[in-house]
Short mmCIF file of C-alpha atoms in Angstrom, two decimals:
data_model
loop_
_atom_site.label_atom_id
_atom_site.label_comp_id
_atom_site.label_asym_id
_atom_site.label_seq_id
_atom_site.Cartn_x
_atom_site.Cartn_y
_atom_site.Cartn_z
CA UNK A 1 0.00 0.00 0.00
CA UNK A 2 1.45 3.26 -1.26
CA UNK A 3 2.49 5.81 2.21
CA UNK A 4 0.08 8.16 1.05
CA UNK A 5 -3.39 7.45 -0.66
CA UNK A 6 -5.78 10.11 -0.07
CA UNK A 7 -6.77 12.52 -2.65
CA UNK A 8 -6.03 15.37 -0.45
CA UNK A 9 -2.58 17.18 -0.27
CA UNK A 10 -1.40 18.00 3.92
CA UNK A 11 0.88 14.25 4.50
CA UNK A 12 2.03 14.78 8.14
CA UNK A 13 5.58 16.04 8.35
CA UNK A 14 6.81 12.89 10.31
CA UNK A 15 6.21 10.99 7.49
CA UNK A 16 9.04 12.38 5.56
CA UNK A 17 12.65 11.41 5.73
CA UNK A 18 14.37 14.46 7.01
CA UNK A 19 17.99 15.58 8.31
CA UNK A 20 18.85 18.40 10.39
CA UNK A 21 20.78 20.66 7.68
CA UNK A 22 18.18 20.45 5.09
CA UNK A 23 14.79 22.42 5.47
CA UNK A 24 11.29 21.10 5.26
CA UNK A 25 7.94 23.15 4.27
CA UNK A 26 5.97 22.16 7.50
CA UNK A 27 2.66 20.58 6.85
CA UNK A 28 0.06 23.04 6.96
CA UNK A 29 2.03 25.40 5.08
CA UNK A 30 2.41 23.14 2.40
CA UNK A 31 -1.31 21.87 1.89
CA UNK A 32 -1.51 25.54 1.68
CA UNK A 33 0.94 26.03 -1.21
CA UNK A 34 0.04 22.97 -3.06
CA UNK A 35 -3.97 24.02 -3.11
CA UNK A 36 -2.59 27.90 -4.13
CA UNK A 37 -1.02 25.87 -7.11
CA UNK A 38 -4.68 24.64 -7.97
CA UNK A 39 -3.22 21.74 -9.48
CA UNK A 40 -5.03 19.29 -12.01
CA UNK A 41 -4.37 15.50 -13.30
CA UNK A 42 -1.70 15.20 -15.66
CA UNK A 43 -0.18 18.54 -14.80
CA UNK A 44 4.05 19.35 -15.31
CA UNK A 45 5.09 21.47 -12.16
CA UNK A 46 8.71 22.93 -11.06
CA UNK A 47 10.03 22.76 -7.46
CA UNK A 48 12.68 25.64 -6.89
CA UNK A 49 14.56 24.82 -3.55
CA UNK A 50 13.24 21.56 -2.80
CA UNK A 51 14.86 21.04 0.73
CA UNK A 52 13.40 17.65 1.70
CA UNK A 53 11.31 16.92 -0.99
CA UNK A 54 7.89 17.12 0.74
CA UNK A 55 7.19 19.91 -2.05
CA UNK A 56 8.12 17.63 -4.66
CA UNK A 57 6.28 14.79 -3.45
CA UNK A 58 2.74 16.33 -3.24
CA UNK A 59 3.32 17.37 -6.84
CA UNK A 60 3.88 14.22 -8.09
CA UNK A 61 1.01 12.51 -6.13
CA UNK A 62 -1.75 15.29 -7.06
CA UNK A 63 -0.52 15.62 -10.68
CA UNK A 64 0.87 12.39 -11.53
CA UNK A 65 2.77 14.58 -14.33
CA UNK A 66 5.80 15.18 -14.80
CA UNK A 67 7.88 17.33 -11.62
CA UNK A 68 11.10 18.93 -11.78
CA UNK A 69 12.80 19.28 -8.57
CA UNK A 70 15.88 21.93 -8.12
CA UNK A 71 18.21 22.59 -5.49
CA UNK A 72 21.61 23.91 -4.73
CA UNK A 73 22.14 21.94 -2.13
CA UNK A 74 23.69 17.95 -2.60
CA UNK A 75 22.20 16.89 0.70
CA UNK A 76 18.62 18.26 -0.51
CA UNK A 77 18.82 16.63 -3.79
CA UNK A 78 19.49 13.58 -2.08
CA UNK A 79 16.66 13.36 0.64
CA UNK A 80 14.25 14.63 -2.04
CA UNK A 81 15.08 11.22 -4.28
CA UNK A 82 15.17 9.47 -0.53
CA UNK A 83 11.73 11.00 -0.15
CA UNK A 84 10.03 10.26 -3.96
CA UNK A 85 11.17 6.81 -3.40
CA UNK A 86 9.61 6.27 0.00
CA UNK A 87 6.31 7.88 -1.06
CA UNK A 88 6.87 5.44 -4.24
CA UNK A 89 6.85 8.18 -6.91
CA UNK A 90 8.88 9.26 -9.57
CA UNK A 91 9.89 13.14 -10.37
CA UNK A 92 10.81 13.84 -13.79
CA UNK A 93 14.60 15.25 -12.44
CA UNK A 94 16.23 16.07 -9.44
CA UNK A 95 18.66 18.65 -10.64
CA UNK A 96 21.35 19.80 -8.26
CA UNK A 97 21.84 23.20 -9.22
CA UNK A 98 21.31 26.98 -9.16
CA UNK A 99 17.51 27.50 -10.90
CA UNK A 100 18.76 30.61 -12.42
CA UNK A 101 21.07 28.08 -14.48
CA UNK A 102 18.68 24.74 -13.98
CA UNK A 103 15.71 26.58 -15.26
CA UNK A 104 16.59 27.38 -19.20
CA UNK A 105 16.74 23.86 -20.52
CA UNK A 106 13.67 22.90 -18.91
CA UNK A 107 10.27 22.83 -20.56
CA UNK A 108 7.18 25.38 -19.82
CA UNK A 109 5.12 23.69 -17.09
CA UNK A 110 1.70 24.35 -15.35
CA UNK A 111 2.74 24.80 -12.01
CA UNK A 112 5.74 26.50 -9.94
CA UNK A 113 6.78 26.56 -6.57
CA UNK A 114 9.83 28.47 -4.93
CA UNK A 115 10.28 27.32 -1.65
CA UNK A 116 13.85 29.12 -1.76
CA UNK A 117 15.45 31.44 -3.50
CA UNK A 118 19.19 32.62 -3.57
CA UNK A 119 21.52 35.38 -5.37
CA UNK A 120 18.67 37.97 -7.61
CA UNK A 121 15.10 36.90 -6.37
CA UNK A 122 13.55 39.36 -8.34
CA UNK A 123 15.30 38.02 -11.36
CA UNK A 124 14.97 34.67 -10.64
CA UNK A 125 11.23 34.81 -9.91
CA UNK A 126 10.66 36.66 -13.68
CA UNK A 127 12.72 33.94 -14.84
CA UNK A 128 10.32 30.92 -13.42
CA UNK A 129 7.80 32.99 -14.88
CA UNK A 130 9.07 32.66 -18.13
CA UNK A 131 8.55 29.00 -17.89
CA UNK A 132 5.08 29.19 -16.85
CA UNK A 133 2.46 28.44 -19.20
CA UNK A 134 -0.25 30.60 -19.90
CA UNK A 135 -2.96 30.05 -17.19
CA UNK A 136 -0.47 28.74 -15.27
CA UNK A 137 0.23 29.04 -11.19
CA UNK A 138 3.23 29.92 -9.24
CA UNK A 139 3.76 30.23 -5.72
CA UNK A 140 6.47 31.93 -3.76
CA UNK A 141 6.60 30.87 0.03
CA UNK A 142 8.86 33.19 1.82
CA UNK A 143 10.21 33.95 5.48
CA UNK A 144 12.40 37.13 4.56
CA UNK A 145 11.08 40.17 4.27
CA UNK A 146 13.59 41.16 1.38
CA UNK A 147 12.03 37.80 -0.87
CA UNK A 148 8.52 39.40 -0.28
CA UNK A 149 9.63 42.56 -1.34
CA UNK A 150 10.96 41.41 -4.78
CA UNK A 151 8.58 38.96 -5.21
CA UNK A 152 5.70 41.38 -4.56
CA UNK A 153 7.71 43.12 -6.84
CA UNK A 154 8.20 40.83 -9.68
CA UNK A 155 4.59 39.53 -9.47
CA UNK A 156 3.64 43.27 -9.85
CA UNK A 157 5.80 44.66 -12.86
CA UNK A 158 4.50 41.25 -14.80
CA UNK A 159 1.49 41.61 -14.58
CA UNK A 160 -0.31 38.52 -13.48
CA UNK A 161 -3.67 37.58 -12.76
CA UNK A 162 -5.57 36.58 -9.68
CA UNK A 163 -2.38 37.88 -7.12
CA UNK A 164 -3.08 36.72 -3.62
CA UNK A 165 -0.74 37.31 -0.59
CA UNK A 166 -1.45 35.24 2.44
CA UNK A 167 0.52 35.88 5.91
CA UNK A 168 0.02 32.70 7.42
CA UNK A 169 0.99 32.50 11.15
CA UNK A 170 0.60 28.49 12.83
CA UNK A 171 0.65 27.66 16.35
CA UNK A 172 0.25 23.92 17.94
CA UNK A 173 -0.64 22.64 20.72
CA UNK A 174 1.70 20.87 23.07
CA UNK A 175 0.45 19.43 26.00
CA UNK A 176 2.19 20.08 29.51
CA UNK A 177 1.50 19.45 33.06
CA UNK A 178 -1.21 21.81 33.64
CA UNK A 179 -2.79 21.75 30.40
CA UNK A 180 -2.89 22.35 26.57
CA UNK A 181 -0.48 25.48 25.52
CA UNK A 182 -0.62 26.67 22.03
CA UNK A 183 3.50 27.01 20.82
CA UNK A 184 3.70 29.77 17.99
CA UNK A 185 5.75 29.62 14.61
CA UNK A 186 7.09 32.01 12.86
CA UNK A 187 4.68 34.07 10.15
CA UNK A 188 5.22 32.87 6.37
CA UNK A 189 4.19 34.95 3.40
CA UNK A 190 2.65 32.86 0.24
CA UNK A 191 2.34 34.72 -2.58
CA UNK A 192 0.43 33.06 -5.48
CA UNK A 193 -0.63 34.46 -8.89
CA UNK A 194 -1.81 33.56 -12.64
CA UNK A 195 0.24 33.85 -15.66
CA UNK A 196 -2.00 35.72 -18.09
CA UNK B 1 -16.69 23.08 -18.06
CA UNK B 2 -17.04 22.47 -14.42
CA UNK B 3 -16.40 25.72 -12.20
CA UNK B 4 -14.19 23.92 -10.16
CA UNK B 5 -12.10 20.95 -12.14
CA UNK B 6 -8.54 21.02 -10.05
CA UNK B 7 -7.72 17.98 -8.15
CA UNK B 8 -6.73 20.50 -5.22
CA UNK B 9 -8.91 22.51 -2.71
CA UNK B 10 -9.29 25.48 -1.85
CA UNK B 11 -12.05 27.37 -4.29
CA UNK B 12 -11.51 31.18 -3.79
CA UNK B 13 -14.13 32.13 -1.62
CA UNK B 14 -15.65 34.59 -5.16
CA UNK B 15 -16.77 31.96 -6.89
CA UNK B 16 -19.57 30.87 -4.14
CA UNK B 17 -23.03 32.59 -4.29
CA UNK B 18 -23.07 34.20 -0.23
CA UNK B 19 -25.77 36.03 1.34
CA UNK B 20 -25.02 39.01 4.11
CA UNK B 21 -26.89 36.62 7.39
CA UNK B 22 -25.00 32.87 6.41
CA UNK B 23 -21.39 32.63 6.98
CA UNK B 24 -18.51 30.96 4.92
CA UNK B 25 -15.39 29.17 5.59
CA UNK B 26 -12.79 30.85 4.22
CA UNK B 27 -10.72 29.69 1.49
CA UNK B 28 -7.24 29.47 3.32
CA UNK B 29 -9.00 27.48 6.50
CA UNK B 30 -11.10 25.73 4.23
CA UNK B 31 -8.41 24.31 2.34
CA UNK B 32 -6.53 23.42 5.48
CA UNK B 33 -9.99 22.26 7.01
CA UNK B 34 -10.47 19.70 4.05
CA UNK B 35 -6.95 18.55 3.36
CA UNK B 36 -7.03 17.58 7.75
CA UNK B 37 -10.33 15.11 6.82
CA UNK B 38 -7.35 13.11 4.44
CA UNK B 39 -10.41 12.28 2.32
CA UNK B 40 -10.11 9.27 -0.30
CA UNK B 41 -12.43 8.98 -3.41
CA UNK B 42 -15.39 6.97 -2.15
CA UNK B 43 -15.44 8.17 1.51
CA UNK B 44 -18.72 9.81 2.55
CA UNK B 45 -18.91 12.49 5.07
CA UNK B 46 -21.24 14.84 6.93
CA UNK B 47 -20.52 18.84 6.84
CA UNK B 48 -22.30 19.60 10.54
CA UNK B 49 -23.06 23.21 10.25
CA UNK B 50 -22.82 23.70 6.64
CA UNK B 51 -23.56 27.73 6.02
CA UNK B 52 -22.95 28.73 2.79
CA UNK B 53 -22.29 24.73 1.75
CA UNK B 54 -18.50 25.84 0.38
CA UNK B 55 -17.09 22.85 2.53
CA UNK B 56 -19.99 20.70 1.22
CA UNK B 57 -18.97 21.41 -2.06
CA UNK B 58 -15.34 20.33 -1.86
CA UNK B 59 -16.40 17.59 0.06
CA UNK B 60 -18.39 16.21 -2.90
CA UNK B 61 -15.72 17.39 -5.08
CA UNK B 62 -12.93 15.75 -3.33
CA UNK B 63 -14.89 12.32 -2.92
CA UNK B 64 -17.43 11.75 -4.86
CA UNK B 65 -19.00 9.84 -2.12
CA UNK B 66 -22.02 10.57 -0.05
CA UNK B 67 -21.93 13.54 1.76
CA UNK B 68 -24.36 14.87 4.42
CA UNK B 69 -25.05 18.88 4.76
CA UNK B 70 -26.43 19.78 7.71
CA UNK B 71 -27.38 23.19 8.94
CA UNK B 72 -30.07 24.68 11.51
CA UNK B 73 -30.24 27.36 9.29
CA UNK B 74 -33.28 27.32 6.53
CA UNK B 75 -31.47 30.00 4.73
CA UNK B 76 -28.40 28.23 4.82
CA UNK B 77 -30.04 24.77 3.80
CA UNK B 78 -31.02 26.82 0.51
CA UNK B 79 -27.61 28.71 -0.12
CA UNK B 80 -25.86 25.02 0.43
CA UNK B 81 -28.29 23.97 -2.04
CA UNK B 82 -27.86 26.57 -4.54
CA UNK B 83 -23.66 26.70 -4.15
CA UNK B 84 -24.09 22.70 -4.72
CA UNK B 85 -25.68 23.62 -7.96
CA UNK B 86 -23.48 25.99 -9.07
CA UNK B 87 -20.75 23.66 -9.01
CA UNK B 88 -21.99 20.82 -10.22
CA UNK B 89 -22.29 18.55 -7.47
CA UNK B 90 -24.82 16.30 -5.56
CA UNK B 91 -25.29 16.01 -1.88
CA UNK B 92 -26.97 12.79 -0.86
CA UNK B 93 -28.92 15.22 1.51
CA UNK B 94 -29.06 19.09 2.93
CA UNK B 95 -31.23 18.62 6.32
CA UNK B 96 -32.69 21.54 8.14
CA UNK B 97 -31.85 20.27 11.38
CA UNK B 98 -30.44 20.85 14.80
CA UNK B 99 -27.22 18.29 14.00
CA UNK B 100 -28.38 16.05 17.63
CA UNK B 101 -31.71 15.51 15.78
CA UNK B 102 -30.51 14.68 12.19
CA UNK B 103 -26.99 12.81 13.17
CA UNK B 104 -28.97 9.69 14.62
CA UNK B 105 -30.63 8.68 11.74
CA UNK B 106 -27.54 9.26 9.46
CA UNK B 107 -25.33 6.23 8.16
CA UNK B 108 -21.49 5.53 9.89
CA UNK B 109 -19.07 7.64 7.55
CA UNK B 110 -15.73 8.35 6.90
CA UNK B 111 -15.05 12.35 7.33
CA UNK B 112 -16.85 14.70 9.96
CA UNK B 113 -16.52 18.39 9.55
CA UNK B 114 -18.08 20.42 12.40
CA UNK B 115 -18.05 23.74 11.23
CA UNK B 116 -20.77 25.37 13.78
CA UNK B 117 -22.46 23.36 16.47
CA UNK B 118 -24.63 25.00 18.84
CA UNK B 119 -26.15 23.72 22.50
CA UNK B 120 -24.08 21.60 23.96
CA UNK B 121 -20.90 21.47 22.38
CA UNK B 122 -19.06 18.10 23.71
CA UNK B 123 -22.16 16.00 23.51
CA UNK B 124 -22.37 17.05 19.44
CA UNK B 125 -18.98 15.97 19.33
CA UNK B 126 -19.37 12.31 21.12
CA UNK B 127 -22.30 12.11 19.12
CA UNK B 128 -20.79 13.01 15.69
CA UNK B 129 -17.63 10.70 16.52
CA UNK B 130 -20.58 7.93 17.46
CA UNK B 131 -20.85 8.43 13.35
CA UNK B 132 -17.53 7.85 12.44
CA UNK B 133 -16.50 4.82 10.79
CA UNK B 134 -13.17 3.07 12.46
CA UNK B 135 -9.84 5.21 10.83
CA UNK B 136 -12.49 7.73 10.23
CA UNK B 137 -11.39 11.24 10.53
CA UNK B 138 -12.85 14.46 12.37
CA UNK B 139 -11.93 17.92 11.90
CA UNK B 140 -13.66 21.03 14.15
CA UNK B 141 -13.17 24.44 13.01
CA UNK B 142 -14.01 27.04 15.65
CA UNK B 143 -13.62 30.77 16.93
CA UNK B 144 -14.59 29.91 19.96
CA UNK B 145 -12.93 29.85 23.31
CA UNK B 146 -15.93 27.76 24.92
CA UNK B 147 -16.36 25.47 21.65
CA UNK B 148 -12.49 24.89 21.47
CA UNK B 149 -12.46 23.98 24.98
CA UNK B 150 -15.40 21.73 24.73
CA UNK B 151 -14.01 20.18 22.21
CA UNK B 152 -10.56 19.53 23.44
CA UNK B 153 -12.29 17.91 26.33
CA UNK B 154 -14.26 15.54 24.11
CA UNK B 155 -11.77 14.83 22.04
CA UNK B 156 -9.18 13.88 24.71
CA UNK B 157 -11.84 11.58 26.58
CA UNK B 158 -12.82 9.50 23.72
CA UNK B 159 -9.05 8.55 23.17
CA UNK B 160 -9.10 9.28 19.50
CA UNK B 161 -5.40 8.82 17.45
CA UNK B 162 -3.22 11.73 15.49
CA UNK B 163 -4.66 14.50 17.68
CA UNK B 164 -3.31 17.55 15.98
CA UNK B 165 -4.65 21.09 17.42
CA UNK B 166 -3.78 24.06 15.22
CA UNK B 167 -4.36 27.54 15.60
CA UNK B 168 -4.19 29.61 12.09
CA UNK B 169 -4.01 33.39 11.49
CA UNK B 170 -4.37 34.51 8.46
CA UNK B 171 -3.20 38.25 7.17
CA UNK B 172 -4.20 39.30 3.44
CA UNK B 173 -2.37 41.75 1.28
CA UNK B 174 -4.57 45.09 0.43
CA UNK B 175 -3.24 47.73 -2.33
CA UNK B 176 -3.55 51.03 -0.22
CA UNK B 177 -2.31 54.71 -2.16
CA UNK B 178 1.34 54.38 -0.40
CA UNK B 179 1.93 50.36 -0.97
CA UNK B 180 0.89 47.27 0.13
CA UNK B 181 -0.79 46.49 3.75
CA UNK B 182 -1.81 43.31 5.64
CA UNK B 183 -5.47 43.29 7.24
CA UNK B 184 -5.21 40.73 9.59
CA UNK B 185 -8.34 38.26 10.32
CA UNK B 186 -9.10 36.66 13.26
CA UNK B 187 -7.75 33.22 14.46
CA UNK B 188 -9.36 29.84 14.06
CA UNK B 189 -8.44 26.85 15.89
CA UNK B 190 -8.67 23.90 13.86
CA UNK B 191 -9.16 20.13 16.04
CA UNK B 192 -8.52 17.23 14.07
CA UNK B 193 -8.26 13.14 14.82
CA UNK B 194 -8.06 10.05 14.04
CA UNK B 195 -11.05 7.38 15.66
CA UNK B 196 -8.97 4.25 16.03
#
């Protein structure tokens, strides 16, 4: 039986394969992203900064299309494949690379996420927009304020359609002697918009 | 074309008919609402508290199975209805109903969403996990201080699996003359579990 067989995106962060170095978008904040990307059967999606992979594996199990995975880091690029395989899917590539020089020889795709960003983020973010399709999603999560800046920039001086910017701020419950106390995270922005 | 033909959740909240007097679940805690019920193609479910039926609809969206409405509310029996409609989707039934008179009658199922309860609080809860099927899942959306703590109670007597408590704020971007603001919106506490 496959690790994950509902039809809904959210699989529970301890789940995942993960090592202390390399990041991991947190559950809710990825069932987030992944509906923003309003994904559809058959779909081709781009995942810029992978981390763990838990990105990369939601695309592949609520498009069953073909998923490009990037990251910089080696140790990323290898839990991501450590990840696909446990959730018994199959991305397209895992590329270990910059995107700004991953991202030209790949094809235009319906969906894009950038989970991280590094060197020009305004350029970078025009660039992944250049491999959008038309009517197609991307999504920037972000935890710097300078990202959201240039993003909110970039999604702005292109144009696009149907711009949303969530602030999304989780707490959980942890239980102690006394009680139930809520434990806050820390605030992350989503941006998500519509190439034209 | 359907309205709504992405595998994901989370319909923006502008594509629902609403009326002034019958709330909605918003789009970011609906998603996050829907994606906690880990539904599976098949699974039926009851929406307890339905209001403007956008949970109902991605219910019967996201399974295809039977799903329940139920709402106190005549007006909100008739916008559930009508959103339903719009969409393209069938609810095995929209009851008028306080939810401790309709649940009895209703079949065991595999996804509870309790949306708005009213009276007594923890004995809608026992009742509506009384309806869940084993490995079934319930998720309780609330605003309230008394409901959350009602519900926490319940929840944590009846020994139920994968208790995850989540508080969510939410923040959305407005265009003002001078740049870009966040208007913050008010928290929701989101209970979900596992019945073992």
């Amino acid at each position: 039986m496959p690790l994950w067989d509902y039809h809904t995106p959210g699989i529970p962060d301890e789940l995942f394969e993960r090592i202390e170095e390399v990041p991991i978008t947190k559950e809710d904040i990825r069932a987030l992203a992944i509906c923003k990307l309003r994904l559809k059967e058959g779909n081709s999606a781009i995942d810029i900064g992978c981390g763990s992979g838990s990105i990369t594996v939601e695309l592949c199990l609520q498009t069953m299309g073909n998923v490009y995975a990037i990251d910089f880091d080696k140790k990323a690029v290898e839990l991501t494949k450590k990840n696909l395989q446990k959730f018994g899917v199959k991305a397209e590539e895992v590329i270990q690379a910059k995107a700004q020089d991953a991202l030209p020889r790949l094809p235009k795709v319906d969906a894009i996420m950038v989970g991280g960003t590094w060197g020009d983020t305004k350029q970078l973010i025009e660039l992944a927009i250049g491999k959008l399709k038309n009517g197609g999603r991307i999504v920037i999560d972000t935890i710097l304020i300078e990202t959201m800046y240039q993003a909110l920039t970039a999604v702005n001086e292109l144009e696009l359609n149907e711009i949303d910017i969530t602030q999304v701020t989780i707490s959980k419950a942890r239980k102690v002697t006394t009680g139930t106390m809520m434990l806050a995270r820390n605030p992350v922005m989503i941006i998500s918009a519509t190439k034209a």
